[in-house]
mmCIF file of C-alpha atoms in Angstrom:
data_model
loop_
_atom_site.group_PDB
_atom_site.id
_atom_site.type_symbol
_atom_site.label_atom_id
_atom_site.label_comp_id
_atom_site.label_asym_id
_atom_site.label_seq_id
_atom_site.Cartn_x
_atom_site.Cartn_y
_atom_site.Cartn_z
ATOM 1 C CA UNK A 1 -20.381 -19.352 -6.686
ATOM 2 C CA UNK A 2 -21.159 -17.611 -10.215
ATOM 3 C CA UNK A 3 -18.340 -15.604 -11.390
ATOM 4 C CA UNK A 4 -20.628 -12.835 -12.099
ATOM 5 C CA UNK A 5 -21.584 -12.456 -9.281
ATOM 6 C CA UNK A 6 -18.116 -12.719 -7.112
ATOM 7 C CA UNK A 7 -17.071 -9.935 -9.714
ATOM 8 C CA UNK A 8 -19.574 -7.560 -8.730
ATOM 9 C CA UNK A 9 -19.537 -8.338 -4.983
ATOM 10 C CA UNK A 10 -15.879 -8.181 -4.642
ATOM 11 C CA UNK A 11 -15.468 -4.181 -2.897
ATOM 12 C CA UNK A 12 -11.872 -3.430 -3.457
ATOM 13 C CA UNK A 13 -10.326 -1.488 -0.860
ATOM 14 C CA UNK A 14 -6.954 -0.109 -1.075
ATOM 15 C CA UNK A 15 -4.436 -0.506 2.291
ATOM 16 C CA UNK A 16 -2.711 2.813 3.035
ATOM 17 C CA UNK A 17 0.319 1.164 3.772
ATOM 18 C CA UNK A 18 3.296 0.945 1.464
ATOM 19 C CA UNK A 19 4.578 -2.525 0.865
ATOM 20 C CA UNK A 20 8.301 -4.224 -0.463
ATOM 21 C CA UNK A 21 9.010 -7.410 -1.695
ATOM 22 C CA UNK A 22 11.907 -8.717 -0.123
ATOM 23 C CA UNK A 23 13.546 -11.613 -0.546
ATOM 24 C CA UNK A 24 15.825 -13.420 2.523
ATOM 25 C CA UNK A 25 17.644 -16.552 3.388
ATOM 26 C CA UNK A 26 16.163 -18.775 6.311
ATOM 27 C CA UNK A 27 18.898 -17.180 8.937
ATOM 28 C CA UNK A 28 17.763 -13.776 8.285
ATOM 29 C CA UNK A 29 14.113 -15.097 7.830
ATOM 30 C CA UNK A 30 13.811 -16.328 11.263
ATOM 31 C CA UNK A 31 15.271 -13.065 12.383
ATOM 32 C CA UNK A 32 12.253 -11.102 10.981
ATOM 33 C CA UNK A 33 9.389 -9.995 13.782
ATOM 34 C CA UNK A 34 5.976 -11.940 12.517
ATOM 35 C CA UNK A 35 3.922 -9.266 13.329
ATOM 36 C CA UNK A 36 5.362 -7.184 10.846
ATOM 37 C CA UNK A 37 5.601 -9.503 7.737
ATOM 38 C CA UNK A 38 2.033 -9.368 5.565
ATOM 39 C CA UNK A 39 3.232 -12.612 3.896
ATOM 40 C CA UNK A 40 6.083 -14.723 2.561
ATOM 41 C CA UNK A 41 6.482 -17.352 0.132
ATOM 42 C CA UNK A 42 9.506 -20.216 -0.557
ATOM 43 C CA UNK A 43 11.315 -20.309 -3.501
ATOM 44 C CA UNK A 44 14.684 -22.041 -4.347
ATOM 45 C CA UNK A 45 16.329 -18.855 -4.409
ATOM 46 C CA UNK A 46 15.500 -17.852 -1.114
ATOM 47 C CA UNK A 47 12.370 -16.556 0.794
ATOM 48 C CA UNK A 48 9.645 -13.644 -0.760
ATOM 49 C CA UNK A 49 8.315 -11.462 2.135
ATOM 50 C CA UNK A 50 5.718 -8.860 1.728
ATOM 51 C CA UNK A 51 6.489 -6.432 4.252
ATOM 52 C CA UNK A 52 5.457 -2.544 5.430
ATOM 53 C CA UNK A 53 7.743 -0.639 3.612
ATOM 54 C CA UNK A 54 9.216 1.348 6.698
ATOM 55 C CA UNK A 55 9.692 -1.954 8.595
ATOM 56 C CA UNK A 56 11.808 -3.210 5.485
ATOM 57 C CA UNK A 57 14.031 0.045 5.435
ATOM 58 C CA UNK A 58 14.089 0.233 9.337
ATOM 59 C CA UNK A 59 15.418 -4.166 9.483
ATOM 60 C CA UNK A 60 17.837 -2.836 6.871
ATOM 61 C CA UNK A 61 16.196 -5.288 4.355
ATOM 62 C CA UNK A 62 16.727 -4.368 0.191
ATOM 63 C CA UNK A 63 14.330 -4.176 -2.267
ATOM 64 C CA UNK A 64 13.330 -2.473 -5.369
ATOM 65 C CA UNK A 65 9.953 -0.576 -6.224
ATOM 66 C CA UNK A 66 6.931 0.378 -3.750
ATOM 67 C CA UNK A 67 3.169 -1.516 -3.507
ATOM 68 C CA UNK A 68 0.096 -0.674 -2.226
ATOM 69 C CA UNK A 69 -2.233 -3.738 -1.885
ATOM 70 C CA UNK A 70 -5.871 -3.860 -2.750
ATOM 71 C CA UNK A 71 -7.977 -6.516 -0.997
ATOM 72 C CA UNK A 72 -11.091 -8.346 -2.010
ATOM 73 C CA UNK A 73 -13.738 -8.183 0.579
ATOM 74 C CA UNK A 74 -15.712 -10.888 -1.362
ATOM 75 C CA UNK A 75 -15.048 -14.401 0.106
ATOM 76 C CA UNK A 76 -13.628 -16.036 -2.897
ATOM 77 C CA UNK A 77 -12.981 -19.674 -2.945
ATOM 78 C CA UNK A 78 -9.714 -21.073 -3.131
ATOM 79 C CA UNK A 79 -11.832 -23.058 -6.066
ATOM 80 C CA UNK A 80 -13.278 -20.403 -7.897
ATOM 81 C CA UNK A 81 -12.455 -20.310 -11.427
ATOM 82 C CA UNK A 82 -11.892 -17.077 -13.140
ATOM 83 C CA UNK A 83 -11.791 -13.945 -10.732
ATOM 84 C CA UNK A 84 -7.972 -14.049 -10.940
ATOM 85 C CA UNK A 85 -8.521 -13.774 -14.541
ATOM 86 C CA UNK A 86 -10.999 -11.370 -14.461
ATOM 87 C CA UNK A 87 -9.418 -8.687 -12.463
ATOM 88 C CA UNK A 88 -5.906 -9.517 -13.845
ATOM 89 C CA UNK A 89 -7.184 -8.925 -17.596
ATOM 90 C CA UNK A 90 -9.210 -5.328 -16.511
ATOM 91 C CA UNK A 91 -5.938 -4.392 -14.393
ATOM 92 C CA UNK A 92 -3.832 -4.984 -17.582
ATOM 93 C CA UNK A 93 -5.770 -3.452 -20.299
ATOM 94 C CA UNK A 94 -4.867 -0.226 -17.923
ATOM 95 C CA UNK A 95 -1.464 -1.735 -18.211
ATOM 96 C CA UNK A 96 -1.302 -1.734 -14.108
ATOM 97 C CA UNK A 97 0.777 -4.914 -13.185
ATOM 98 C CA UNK A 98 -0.736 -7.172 -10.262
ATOM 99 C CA UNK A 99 0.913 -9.243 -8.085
ATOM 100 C CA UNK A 100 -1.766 -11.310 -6.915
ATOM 101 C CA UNK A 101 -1.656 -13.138 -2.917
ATOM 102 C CA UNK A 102 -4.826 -15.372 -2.431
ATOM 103 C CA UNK A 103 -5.653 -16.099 1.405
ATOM 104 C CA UNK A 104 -8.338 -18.821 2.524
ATOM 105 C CA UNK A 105 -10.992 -15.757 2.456
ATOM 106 C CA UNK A 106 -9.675 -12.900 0.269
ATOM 107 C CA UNK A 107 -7.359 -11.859 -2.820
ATOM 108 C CA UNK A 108 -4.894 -9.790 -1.956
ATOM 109 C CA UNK A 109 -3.578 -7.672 -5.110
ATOM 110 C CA UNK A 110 -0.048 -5.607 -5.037
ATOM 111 C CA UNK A 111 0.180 -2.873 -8.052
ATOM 112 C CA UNK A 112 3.226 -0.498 -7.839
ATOM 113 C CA UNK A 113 2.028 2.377 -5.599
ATOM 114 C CA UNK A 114 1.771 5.231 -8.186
ATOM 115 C CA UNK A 115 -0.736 2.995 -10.238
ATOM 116 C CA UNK A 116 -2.727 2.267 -6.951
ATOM 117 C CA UNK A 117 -5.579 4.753 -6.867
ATOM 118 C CA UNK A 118 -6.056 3.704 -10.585
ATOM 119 C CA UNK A 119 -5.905 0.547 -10.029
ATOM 120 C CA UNK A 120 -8.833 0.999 -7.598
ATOM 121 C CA UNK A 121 -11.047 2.699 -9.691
ATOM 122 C CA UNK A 122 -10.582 -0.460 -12.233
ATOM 123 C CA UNK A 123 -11.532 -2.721 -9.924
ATOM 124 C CA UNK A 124 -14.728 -0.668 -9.200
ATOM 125 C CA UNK A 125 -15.577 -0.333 -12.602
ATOM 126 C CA UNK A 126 -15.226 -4.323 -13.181
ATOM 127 C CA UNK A 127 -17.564 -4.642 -9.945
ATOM 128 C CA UNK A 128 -20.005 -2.157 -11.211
ATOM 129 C CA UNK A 129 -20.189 -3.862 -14.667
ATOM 130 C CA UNK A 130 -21.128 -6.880 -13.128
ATOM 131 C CA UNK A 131 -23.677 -5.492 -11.280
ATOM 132 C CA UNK A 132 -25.623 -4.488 -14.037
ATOM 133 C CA UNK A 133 -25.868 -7.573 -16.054
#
């Protein structure tokens, strides 16, 4: 699909929830209730999960900093080339950091929570700019 075009259908939405990053060794991983985890990753140094902030504090879990996500209700994919970029360069010139989760149908952006509702409005602007063109 034209990158244009994925930019200006992409509708950002931004998840009410608070999120941590967490990070786990397999014993405690396999502890964790799946219905509560958003996502996880491996790394050598143990195991990234992306969970509700309240479940994180209630399982006793530690983490630093607070995200809301923002998800891209455009099905992007997993070959497109450039909508990472493109988001990730309009989300930085507001100096907004992204962490960015791609799923088989959507992008999945984390942004500290106190940059979230501007990090909306970015994302709307870069759809709307598209959709003039």
């Amino acid at each position: 699909m034209n990158l244009s075009i994925l930019i200006s259908c992409m509708e950002p939405v931004l998840l009410q929830a608070e999120y941590a990053f967490v990070v786990v060794d397999e014993a405690v991983f396999s502890t964790l209730p799946l219905h509560q985890i958003k996502g996880f990753f491996r790394e050598k140094e143990g195991i990234t999960v992306i969970i509700e902030q309240q479940h994180a504090t209630a399982l006793g879990l530690m983490y630093e900093g607070n995200y809301r996500c923002l998800t891209l209700n455009v099905h992007s994919s997993l070959e497109a080339v450039g909508l990472t970029a493109a988001f990730s360069n309009a989300l930085g010139d507001k100096n907004i950091s992204a962490n960015v989760v791609a799923g088989y149908y959507h992008d999945h952006i984390f942004v500290p929570s106190r940059d979230a509702e501007n990090a909306l409005k970015c994302l709307e602007a870069l759809a709307l700019s598209h959709q003039e063109k």
